[in-house]
Amino acid sequence: MASNVLFILSDEHARDIAGCYGNQIVQTPNIDALAGRGVRFDNAYCNSPICVPSRASLATGNYPHRTGYWDNAHPFDGGVPTWHHHLRDAGHNVVSIGKLHYRDAGDDAGCSQSLHPIYVPDGQGDVIGLLRKDGQPRKAASAMAEKAARGMSDYAAFDDRVAGAATDWLRARSGGAGKPWVLYVSFVIPHFPLIAPPDFFALYDDADIPLPDQYGHDERPRHPGIDAYRQSFNYDDYFDEDSLRTALQAAGLEEDTLVIYASDHGESLGNRGLWGKSVFYDDACAIPMIMAGPGIKAGTKNSTPCSLVDLYPTILGAAGRRLNAREHKLPGSDLRAFLDRPAPQRAVFSEYHAAGSTSGGFMLRKGDWKLIYYVGHPPQLFHLPSDPREKHDLAGQESTAEIQAMLETELRQIVDPEAADAKAFADQARRIAALGGEDTIRARSEIGFTPAPKG
């Protein structure tokens, strides 16, 4: 039976920062309540740990190396079909409220209507991030650290408007009449700046909050791919230990609406001396994924590895639409197929070609194992059940050589890492030239984060 769909996306929400995922400190009652009446996917990942390519993968159901939306300066422009296009063209009302992070309003992104959208700045995005090989520290790092405080931010005010608009939109459909709909509600928080509204800040005592994992300089893992990111996004230079110390039910739509909650990527939160996203540790790459609605058993957990590209067929399936011939070739699967038959050995894939990386990075999670493959640098290999904090890199050991080779073979069935890396750098070089060259780009003001539109 077809359902309406409410898809809620947050920005930079690390999977483990939620009560329903086992966090004993943070208070997330609404997310926990959604998990309580639905299914929690315990092994969900983004397809690129940075905003623009991750959101493009979510929209298109495909990977960055297949679409060319490599980084925050190659924003989605409507040029690749999306689930929004499919449903709108099939007669559904597809409405987005909040952050899209696509190129600009002039592109046809497939929505029937977009309320309070956020696009990339000037239709160009973070062009300084195209200069990947120099490894220079980003100037915006100090500004991000300086803003960390209690108070009200433009993002908090923006999210209030998004929530209000979404509530009003759902209330207007309380009678149940009208054509089928998909409502895509996209919040900005918890994306930095790290400014907490006073009421929320007051819920926590500094003494109860532990320091980030592997925060001491002698504890931090050393790897050329991670070191390059830490040098470029040197947020931690500006922190120290002292500074670290619903509407559906009301509208009567709960019974015939599939609700999905996810985030575009995670956040390192100081673990290993890293802040932001852009790496393949679970802090930055793993995301919450929760679904509730018709046919979903309440309070269940699912071990199936999954990712944002799976939402394309999931949303279409819930809305009662069949995949066309092109869509059958997409890498994702309808997650509802795993509700009664989890597939813990399923493989999921992520990649990174953006700011802070001197070469392409690729991740394959399969079963208990995670392989991180860097072009031109040593790989990393983690056994997650025995090492959930990913402290022990097992790559290059005789005892794990067979599993490492098997994972790399499976990775290469998805992508040729070296070819994708070369293509990303070639596309970025063309973009740099089109923008006037490296010197012109360096002279621009750096973007720390995309500003929210004023009310």
Short mmCIF file of C-alpha atoms in Angstrom, two decimals:
data_model
loop_
_atom_site.label_atom_id
_atom_site.label_comp_id
_atom_site.label_asym_id
_atom_site.label_seq_id
_atom_site.Cartn_x
_atom_site.Cartn_y
_atom_site.Cartn_z
CA MET A 1 0.00 0.00 0.00
CA ALA A 2 1.32 3.43 -0.93
CA SER A 3 2.11 5.88 1.83
CA ASN A 4 2.77 9.54 2.09
CA VAL A 5 6.37 10.17 3.12
CA LEU A 6 7.85 12.60 5.62
CA PHE A 7 11.64 12.67 5.26
CA ILE A 8 13.53 14.63 7.93
CA LEU A 9 17.21 15.38 7.38
CA SER A 10 19.58 17.04 9.81
CA ASP A 11 23.08 18.26 9.08
CA GLU A 12 26.24 16.83 10.67
CA HIS A 13 24.53 14.58 13.21
CA ALA A 14 26.94 11.83 14.25
CA ARG A 15 25.13 8.51 14.68
CA ASP A 16 26.16 7.90 18.27
CA ILE A 17 25.02 11.30 19.54
CA ALA A 18 21.49 10.10 20.25
CA GLY A 19 19.93 8.32 23.17
CA CYS A 20 18.42 5.59 21.01
CA TYR A 21 21.91 4.73 19.76
CA GLY A 22 23.16 4.23 23.31
CA ASN A 23 24.43 7.66 24.28
CA GLN A 24 23.98 8.08 28.05
CA ILE A 25 24.47 11.86 28.18
CA VAL A 26 22.76 13.57 25.27
CA GLN A 27 19.01 14.11 25.45
CA THR A 28 17.23 13.40 22.16
CA PRO A 29 13.67 12.56 23.20
CA ASN A 30 11.99 13.09 19.82
CA ILE A 31 14.52 11.02 17.87
CA ASP A 32 14.27 8.34 20.56
CA ALA A 33 10.48 8.39 20.33
CA LEU A 34 10.63 7.91 16.55
CA ALA A 35 12.98 4.95 17.03
CA GLY A 36 10.61 3.62 19.67
CA ARG A 37 7.77 3.33 17.19
CA GLY A 38 9.88 2.14 14.26
CA VAL A 39 13.21 0.64 13.22
CA ARG A 40 16.72 1.85 13.97
CA PHE A 41 19.39 0.94 11.42
CA ASP A 42 22.61 0.46 13.36
CA ASN A 43 25.06 0.49 10.44
CA ALA A 44 24.04 3.43 8.23
CA TYR A 45 26.55 5.61 6.39
CA CYS A 46 26.74 8.65 4.17
CA ASN A 47 28.18 8.22 0.67
CA SER A 48 30.59 11.13 1.07
CA PRO A 49 31.39 12.77 4.42
CA ILE A 50 30.76 16.37 3.34
CA CYS A 51 27.55 18.26 2.63
CA VAL A 52 27.20 18.83 -1.12
CA PRO A 53 28.23 15.46 -2.58
CA SER A 54 26.42 13.64 0.22
CA ARG A 55 23.17 15.47 -0.55
CA ALA A 56 23.67 14.86 -4.27
CA SER A 57 23.99 11.11 -3.58
CA LEU A 58 20.84 11.25 -1.48
CA ALA A 59 18.95 13.00 -4.29
CA THR A 60 20.24 10.97 -7.24
CA GLY A 61 20.66 7.60 -5.55
CA ASN A 62 24.17 7.39 -6.98
CA TYR A 63 27.80 7.81 -6.00
CA PRO A 64 29.92 10.97 -6.56
CA HIS A 65 32.31 9.24 -8.98
CA ARG A 66 29.32 8.37 -11.18
CA THR A 67 27.64 11.79 -11.11
CA GLY A 68 30.58 14.23 -10.89
CA TYR A 69 29.28 16.04 -7.80
CA TRP A 70 32.68 15.67 -6.17
CA ASP A 71 32.87 18.40 -3.56
CA ASN A 72 31.30 21.55 -2.15
CA ALA A 73 32.21 23.48 -5.31
CA HIS A 74 30.40 21.03 -7.62
CA PRO A 75 26.85 21.50 -6.32
CA PHE A 76 23.89 19.52 -7.58
CA ASP A 77 22.35 21.40 -10.51
CA GLY A 78 19.37 19.25 -11.45
CA GLY A 79 21.32 17.63 -14.29
CA VAL A 80 20.90 14.08 -12.97
CA PRO A 81 17.39 12.67 -12.32
CA THR A 82 16.32 12.50 -8.69
CA TRP A 83 13.59 10.78 -6.74
CA HIS A 84 12.03 14.24 -6.49
CA HIS A 85 11.79 14.43 -10.30
CA HIS A 86 10.32 10.93 -10.54
CA LEU A 87 7.60 11.50 -7.96
CA ARG A 88 6.68 15.00 -9.08
CA ASP A 89 6.42 13.92 -12.70
CA ALA A 90 4.24 10.99 -11.61
CA GLY A 91 1.76 13.38 -10.00
CA HIS A 92 2.94 13.49 -6.40
CA ASN A 93 3.22 16.74 -4.47
CA VAL A 94 6.95 16.90 -3.59
CA VAL A 95 7.71 19.79 -1.26
CA SER A 96 11.04 20.68 0.33
CA ILE A 97 11.29 22.90 3.39
CA GLY A 98 14.74 24.01 4.53
CA LYS A 99 18.32 23.43 3.47
CA LEU A 100 18.91 21.87 0.06
CA HIS A 101 22.52 22.93 -0.56
CA TYR A 102 21.97 22.60 -4.31
CA ARG A 103 23.35 25.12 -6.82
CA ASP A 104 20.60 27.76 -7.04
CA ALA A 105 16.86 28.35 -7.40
CA GLY A 106 17.11 28.53 -11.18
CA ASP A 107 17.78 24.80 -11.51
CA ASP A 108 14.97 22.27 -11.69
CA ALA A 109 15.75 20.05 -8.72
CA GLY A 110 12.46 18.16 -9.08
CA CYS A 111 10.44 19.68 -6.26
CA SER A 112 6.91 20.94 -6.74
CA GLN A 113 7.70 23.70 -4.25
CA SER A 114 10.68 24.69 -2.11
CA LEU A 115 10.10 26.74 1.03
CA HIS A 116 12.93 28.45 2.95
CA PRO A 117 15.63 26.84 0.79
CA ILE A 118 19.35 27.27 1.40
CA TYR A 119 21.56 26.98 -1.68
CA VAL A 120 25.35 27.11 -1.89
CA PRO A 121 26.75 30.67 -1.67
CA ASP A 122 26.60 32.56 -4.98
CA GLY A 123 25.71 29.36 -6.82
CA GLN A 124 29.39 28.38 -6.60
CA GLY A 125 29.97 26.94 -3.13
CA ASP A 126 33.28 26.45 -1.36
CA VAL A 127 35.66 27.08 -4.25
CA ILE A 128 38.71 27.38 -1.98
CA GLY A 129 38.15 23.71 -1.19
CA LEU A 130 39.12 22.94 -4.79
CA LEU A 131 42.75 23.69 -3.86
CA ARG A 132 43.28 20.32 -2.25
CA LYS A 133 46.95 19.61 -2.75
CA ASP A 134 48.51 22.57 -0.95
CA GLY A 135 47.47 21.44 2.54
CA GLN A 136 47.27 25.02 3.79
CA PRO A 137 45.26 25.60 7.01
CA ARG A 138 41.77 26.91 6.37
CA LYS A 139 41.36 30.47 7.68
CA ALA A 140 37.79 29.77 8.77
CA ALA A 141 38.93 27.30 11.45
CA SER A 142 39.67 29.96 14.04
CA ALA A 143 36.33 31.69 13.39
CA MET A 144 34.44 28.44 13.97
CA ALA A 145 36.23 27.85 17.27
CA GLU A 146 35.73 31.45 18.42
CA LYS A 147 31.96 31.22 17.88
CA ALA A 148 31.54 28.14 20.09
CA ALA A 149 29.36 29.30 22.99
CA ARG A 150 25.87 29.36 24.42
CA GLY A 151 23.44 31.68 22.68
CA MET A 152 21.14 31.97 19.68
CA SER A 153 22.52 31.53 16.19
CA ASP A 154 21.08 32.35 12.77
CA TYR A 155 20.88 28.60 12.23
CA ALA A 156 18.70 28.10 15.31
CA ALA A 157 16.35 30.85 14.17
CA PHE A 158 16.26 29.35 10.68
CA ASP A 159 15.46 25.87 11.98
CA ASP A 160 12.60 27.33 14.03
CA ARG A 161 11.14 28.74 10.81
CA VAL A 162 11.59 25.41 9.04
CA ALA A 163 9.85 23.52 11.85
CA GLY A 164 6.99 26.02 11.89
CA ALA A 165 6.52 25.85 8.14
CA ALA A 166 6.56 22.04 8.17
CA THR A 167 4.02 21.91 10.99
CA ASP A 168 1.73 24.31 9.13
CA TRP A 169 2.09 22.30 5.93
CA LEU A 170 1.16 19.04 7.66
CA ARG A 171 -1.72 20.65 9.51
CA ALA A 172 -3.15 21.84 6.20
CA ARG A 173 -3.32 18.20 5.09
CA SER A 174 -5.10 16.93 8.19
CA GLY A 175 -8.22 16.07 6.20
CA GLY A 176 -6.31 13.56 4.12
CA ALA A 177 -7.60 14.88 0.78
CA GLY A 178 -5.41 15.81 -2.17
CA LYS A 179 -2.81 14.02 -4.23
CA PRO A 180 -0.13 11.89 -2.54
CA TRP A 181 2.80 13.80 -1.12
CA VAL A 182 6.39 13.64 0.00
CA LEU A 183 7.56 16.31 2.42
CA TYR A 184 11.33 16.76 2.68
CA VAL A 185 12.18 18.76 5.83
CA SER A 186 15.85 19.68 6.10
CA PHE A 187 17.31 21.27 9.22
CA VAL A 188 20.77 22.87 9.51
CA ILE A 189 21.61 22.15 13.14
CA PRO A 190 23.71 20.49 14.59
CA HIS A 191 26.08 21.78 11.86
CA PHE A 192 28.57 24.28 13.26
CA PRO A 193 28.82 27.10 14.37
CA LEU A 194 28.76 25.35 17.72
CA ILE A 195 26.32 27.70 19.41
CA ALA A 196 23.85 26.07 21.78
CA PRO A 197 20.60 27.84 22.76
CA PRO A 198 20.75 28.64 26.49
CA ASP A 199 17.87 26.34 27.45
CA PHE A 200 19.58 23.37 25.81
CA PHE A 201 23.02 24.35 27.11
CA ALA A 202 21.61 24.36 30.64
CA LEU A 203 20.56 20.70 30.37
CA TYR A 204 24.16 19.56 30.74
CA ASP A 205 26.87 19.84 33.35
CA ASP A 206 30.40 20.24 31.99
CA ALA A 207 31.64 17.69 34.51
CA ASP A 208 29.41 15.01 32.97
CA ILE A 209 30.78 15.43 29.45
CA PRO A 210 33.95 13.44 28.74
CA LEU A 211 36.80 14.78 26.66
CA PRO A 212 36.92 13.57 23.06
CA ASP A 213 38.31 10.09 22.45
CA GLN A 214 42.05 9.87 21.68
CA TYR A 215 42.31 13.61 22.26
CA GLY A 216 45.82 13.67 23.73
CA HIS A 217 48.51 14.43 21.16
CA ASP A 218 50.28 11.17 21.93
CA GLU A 219 47.04 9.20 21.44
CA ARG A 220 46.12 10.54 18.00
CA PRO A 221 46.48 8.15 15.06
CA ARG A 222 49.11 9.08 12.50
CA HIS A 223 48.26 8.48 8.86
CA PRO A 224 49.09 10.72 5.87
CA GLY A 225 45.45 10.97 4.79
CA ILE A 226 44.29 11.92 8.29
CA ASP A 227 47.26 14.22 8.91
CA ALA A 228 46.49 16.16 5.71
CA TYR A 229 42.92 16.77 6.87
CA ARG A 230 44.01 17.73 10.39
CA GLN A 231 46.53 20.23 8.95
CA SER A 232 44.04 21.81 6.56
CA PHE A 233 41.07 21.92 8.94
CA ASN A 234 43.10 22.82 12.00
CA TYR A 235 40.12 23.53 14.24
CA ASP A 236 41.77 21.88 17.19
CA ASP A 237 44.51 24.53 17.27
CA TYR A 238 41.86 26.81 18.74
CA PHE A 239 40.45 24.46 21.40
CA ASP A 240 41.83 23.21 24.68
CA GLU A 241 40.48 21.04 27.49
CA ASP A 242 38.98 23.97 29.43
CA SER A 243 36.96 25.19 26.43
CA LEU A 244 35.45 21.70 25.82
CA ARG A 245 34.29 21.26 29.44
CA THR A 246 5.22 16.29 16.93
CA ALA A 247 3.20 17.50 14.30
CA LEU A 248 2.12 14.31 12.44
CA GLN A 249 0.03 12.94 15.29
CA ALA A 250 -1.79 16.25 15.75
CA ALA A 251 -2.68 16.32 12.06
CA GLY A 252 -3.99 12.74 12.10
CA LEU A 253 -1.47 11.61 9.45
CA GLU A 254 0.55 9.16 11.53
CA GLU A 255 -1.11 5.95 10.34
CA ASP A 256 -0.53 6.41 6.61
CA THR A 257 2.80 8.23 6.54
CA LEU A 258 6.28 6.71 6.39
CA VAL A 259 8.64 8.85 8.47
CA ILE A 260 12.39 8.70 7.81
CA TYR A 261 15.06 10.47 9.83
CA ALA A 262 18.70 10.67 8.72
CA SER A 263 21.63 13.08 8.47
CA ASP A 264 23.91 13.98 5.59
CA HIS A 265 27.07 12.98 7.51
CA GLY A 266 28.49 12.91 11.03
CA GLU A 267 30.93 15.06 13.04
CA SER A 268 34.27 14.12 14.62
CA LEU A 269 33.69 16.33 17.69
CA GLY A 270 37.36 16.47 18.63
CA ASN A 271 37.95 12.72 18.62
CA ARG A 272 41.54 12.02 17.50
CA GLY A 273 42.09 15.79 17.42
CA LEU A 274 39.70 16.09 14.46
CA TRP A 275 36.67 18.34 14.07
CA GLY A 276 34.13 18.46 11.28
CA LYS A 277 33.60 15.57 8.88
CA SER A 278 35.64 14.60 5.77
CA VAL A 279 37.19 11.39 7.14
CA PHE A 280 35.99 7.78 7.24
CA TYR A 281 35.97 7.09 10.97
CA ASP A 282 32.44 6.28 12.11
CA ASP A 283 32.23 9.59 13.98
CA ALA A 284 32.21 11.43 10.65
CA CYS A 285 30.86 8.85 8.22
CA ALA A 286 28.22 6.91 10.16
CA ILE A 287 24.76 8.47 10.41
CA PRO A 288 21.48 7.84 12.20
CA MET A 289 18.84 6.15 10.04
CA ILE A 290 15.39 5.63 11.55
CA MET A 291 12.08 4.73 9.91
CA ALA A 292 8.59 4.47 11.33
CA GLY A 293 5.20 4.04 9.74
CA PRO A 294 2.91 1.50 8.08
CA GLY A 295 4.21 -2.06 8.22
CA ILE A 296 7.22 -1.27 10.42
CA LYS A 297 7.39 -3.07 13.76
CA ALA A 298 7.92 -0.71 16.68
CA GLY A 299 11.13 -0.62 18.68
CA THR A 300 13.21 -2.80 16.39
CA LYS A 301 16.90 -2.69 15.48
CA ASN A 302 18.35 -3.72 12.14
CA SER A 303 21.97 -4.71 11.51
CA THR A 304 21.86 -4.31 7.71
CA PRO A 305 24.60 -1.92 6.51
CA CYS A 306 22.92 0.81 4.47
CA SER A 307 23.57 4.30 3.13
CA LEU A 308 21.87 7.39 1.78
CA VAL A 309 21.63 6.01 -1.77
CA ASP A 310 19.16 3.45 -0.38
CA LEU A 311 16.64 6.19 0.30
CA TYR A 312 15.97 6.73 -3.42
CA PRO A 313 14.29 3.30 -3.90
CA THR A 314 12.89 3.35 -0.36
CA ILE A 315 11.01 6.62 -0.85
CA LEU A 316 9.79 5.62 -4.31
CA GLY A 317 8.64 2.24 -3.04
CA ALA A 318 6.80 3.75 -0.08
CA ALA A 319 5.07 6.18 -2.43
CA GLY A 320 3.86 3.29 -4.57
CA ARG A 321 6.11 3.91 -7.57
CA ARG A 322 8.12 1.31 -9.46
CA LEU A 323 11.73 1.91 -10.46
CA ASN A 324 12.25 2.50 -14.17
CA ALA A 325 14.95 0.75 -16.21
CA ARG A 326 17.59 3.38 -15.39
CA GLU A 327 16.75 3.34 -11.68
CA HIS A 328 17.11 -0.45 -11.47
CA LYS A 329 20.83 0.08 -12.17
CA LEU A 330 21.29 2.40 -9.19
CA PRO A 331 23.27 0.91 -6.29
CA GLY A 332 20.64 1.34 -3.55
CA SER A 333 17.88 -0.98 -2.33
CA ASP A 334 14.50 -0.39 -0.70
CA LEU A 335 15.33 -0.69 2.99
CA ARG A 336 11.92 -2.13 3.77
CA ALA A 337 13.09 -5.36 2.10
CA PHE A 338 15.50 -5.88 5.01
CA LEU A 339 12.99 -5.35 7.82
CA ASP A 340 12.17 -9.05 8.16
CA ARG A 341 15.36 -10.33 6.54
CA PRO A 342 18.39 -8.34 7.73
CA ALA A 343 21.51 -8.65 5.57
CA PRO A 344 24.45 -8.06 7.93
CA GLN A 345 26.99 -8.99 5.21
CA ARG A 346 25.75 -6.34 2.78
CA ALA A 347 28.45 -3.90 1.60
CA VAL A 348 28.15 -0.11 1.69
CA PHE A 349 30.42 2.42 0.03
CA SER A 350 31.58 5.99 0.64
CA GLU A 351 34.17 8.22 -1.03
CA TYR A 352 35.82 11.63 -0.55
CA HIS A 353 37.43 14.02 -3.05
CA ALA A 354 37.03 17.37 -1.33
CA ALA A 355 38.74 19.94 0.89
CA GLY A 356 41.49 18.73 3.20
CA SER A 357 42.35 15.65 1.11
CA THR A 358 45.49 15.37 -1.00
CA SER A 359 44.20 12.24 -2.74
CA GLY A 360 40.94 10.38 -3.17
CA GLY A 361 39.67 8.27 -0.28
CA PHE A 362 37.26 5.33 -0.46
CA MET A 363 35.52 3.26 2.21
CA LEU A 364 33.91 -0.16 2.05
CA ARG A 365 31.98 -1.44 5.06
CA LYS A 366 31.08 -5.12 4.79
CA GLY A 367 29.95 -7.23 7.70
CA ASP A 368 32.27 -6.71 10.66
CA TRP A 369 35.00 -5.03 8.62
CA LYS A 370 35.78 -1.59 7.30
CA LEU A 371 38.43 -0.95 4.65
CA ILE A 372 39.60 2.61 3.94
CA TYR A 373 41.55 2.88 0.70
CA TYR A 374 43.64 5.97 -0.08
CA VAL A 375 45.16 6.57 -3.50
CA GLY A 376 48.91 6.89 -2.95
CA HIS A 377 48.78 6.21 0.82
CA PRO A 378 48.55 3.04 2.94
CA PRO A 379 45.04 1.66 3.57
CA GLN A 380 43.38 1.28 6.94
CA LEU A 381 41.46 -1.77 8.14
CA PHE A 382 39.25 -2.02 11.22
CA HIS A 383 37.33 -4.89 12.83
CA LEU A 384 34.40 -2.97 14.26
CA PRO A 385 32.87 -5.44 16.77
CA SER A 386 36.16 -5.78 18.67
CA ASP A 387 37.31 -2.21 17.99
CA PRO A 388 34.26 0.09 17.74
CA ARG A 389 36.36 3.22 18.36
CA GLU A 390 38.68 2.27 15.47
CA LYS A 391 41.89 2.52 17.47
CA HIS A 392 43.67 -0.50 16.01
CA ASP A 393 44.53 -0.38 12.31
CA LEU A 394 44.95 -3.98 11.12
CA ALA A 395 45.96 -3.20 7.52
CA GLY A 396 49.14 -4.80 6.25
CA GLN A 397 49.19 -7.62 8.81
CA GLU A 398 49.64 -11.22 7.77
CA SER A 399 46.66 -12.34 9.84
CA THR A 400 44.31 -9.97 7.98
CA ALA A 401 45.83 -10.14 4.49
CA GLU A 402 43.06 -12.36 3.11
CA ILE A 403 40.19 -10.18 4.39
CA GLN A 404 41.98 -7.02 3.24
CA ALA A 405 42.43 -8.45 -0.27
CA MET A 406 38.80 -9.58 -0.41
CA LEU A 407 37.53 -6.14 0.63
CA GLU A 408 39.75 -4.37 -1.90
CA THR A 409 38.51 -6.69 -4.64
CA GLU A 410 34.91 -5.86 -3.72
CA LEU A 411 35.74 -2.15 -3.56
CA ARG A 412 37.16 -2.33 -7.08
CA GLN A 413 33.92 -3.89 -8.30
CA ILE A 414 32.27 -0.58 -7.37
CA VAL A 415 34.99 1.86 -8.43
CA ASP A 416 38.47 2.04 -9.91
CA PRO A 417 40.00 4.24 -7.16
CA GLU A 418 42.89 5.53 -9.22
CA ALA A 419 40.68 6.37 -12.21
CA ALA A 420 38.10 8.11 -10.03
CA ASP A 421 40.83 10.08 -8.25
CA ALA A 422 42.29 11.23 -11.56
CA LYS A 423 38.87 12.23 -12.89
CA ALA A 424 38.06 14.20 -9.74
CA PHE A 425 41.30 16.17 -9.95
CA ALA A 426 40.77 16.79 -13.68
CA ASP A 427 37.23 18.09 -13.13
CA GLN A 428 38.45 20.26 -10.26
CA ALA A 429 41.29 21.65 -12.40
CA ARG A 430 38.76 22.66 -15.06
CA ARG A 431 36.61 24.31 -12.39
CA ILE A 432 39.64 26.19 -11.00
CA ALA A 433 40.49 27.45 -14.49
CA ALA A 434 36.90 28.51 -15.15
CA LEU A 435 36.93 30.55 -11.92
CA GLY A 436 40.06 32.46 -12.93
CA GLY A 437 42.83 30.27 -11.57
CA GLU A 438 44.33 29.53 -8.16
CA ASP A 439 45.42 33.09 -7.35
CA THR A 440 41.92 34.42 -8.01
CA ILE A 441 40.40 31.75 -5.81
CA ARG A 442 42.87 32.39 -2.97
CA ALA A 443 41.92 36.07 -2.99
CA ARG A 444 38.28 35.26 -2.26
CA SER A 445 36.76 35.36 1.20
CA GLU A 446 36.71 31.90 2.72
CA ILE A 447 33.40 30.26 3.54
CA GLY A 448 33.31 28.73 7.01
CA PHE A 449 29.72 27.59 6.62
CA THR A 450 26.80 28.47 4.37
CA PRO A 451 24.88 31.40 5.86
CA ALA A 452 21.21 30.98 6.66
CA PRO A 453 18.79 33.35 4.95
CA LYS A 454 17.35 36.00 7.20
CA GLY A 455 13.75 35.72 8.30
#
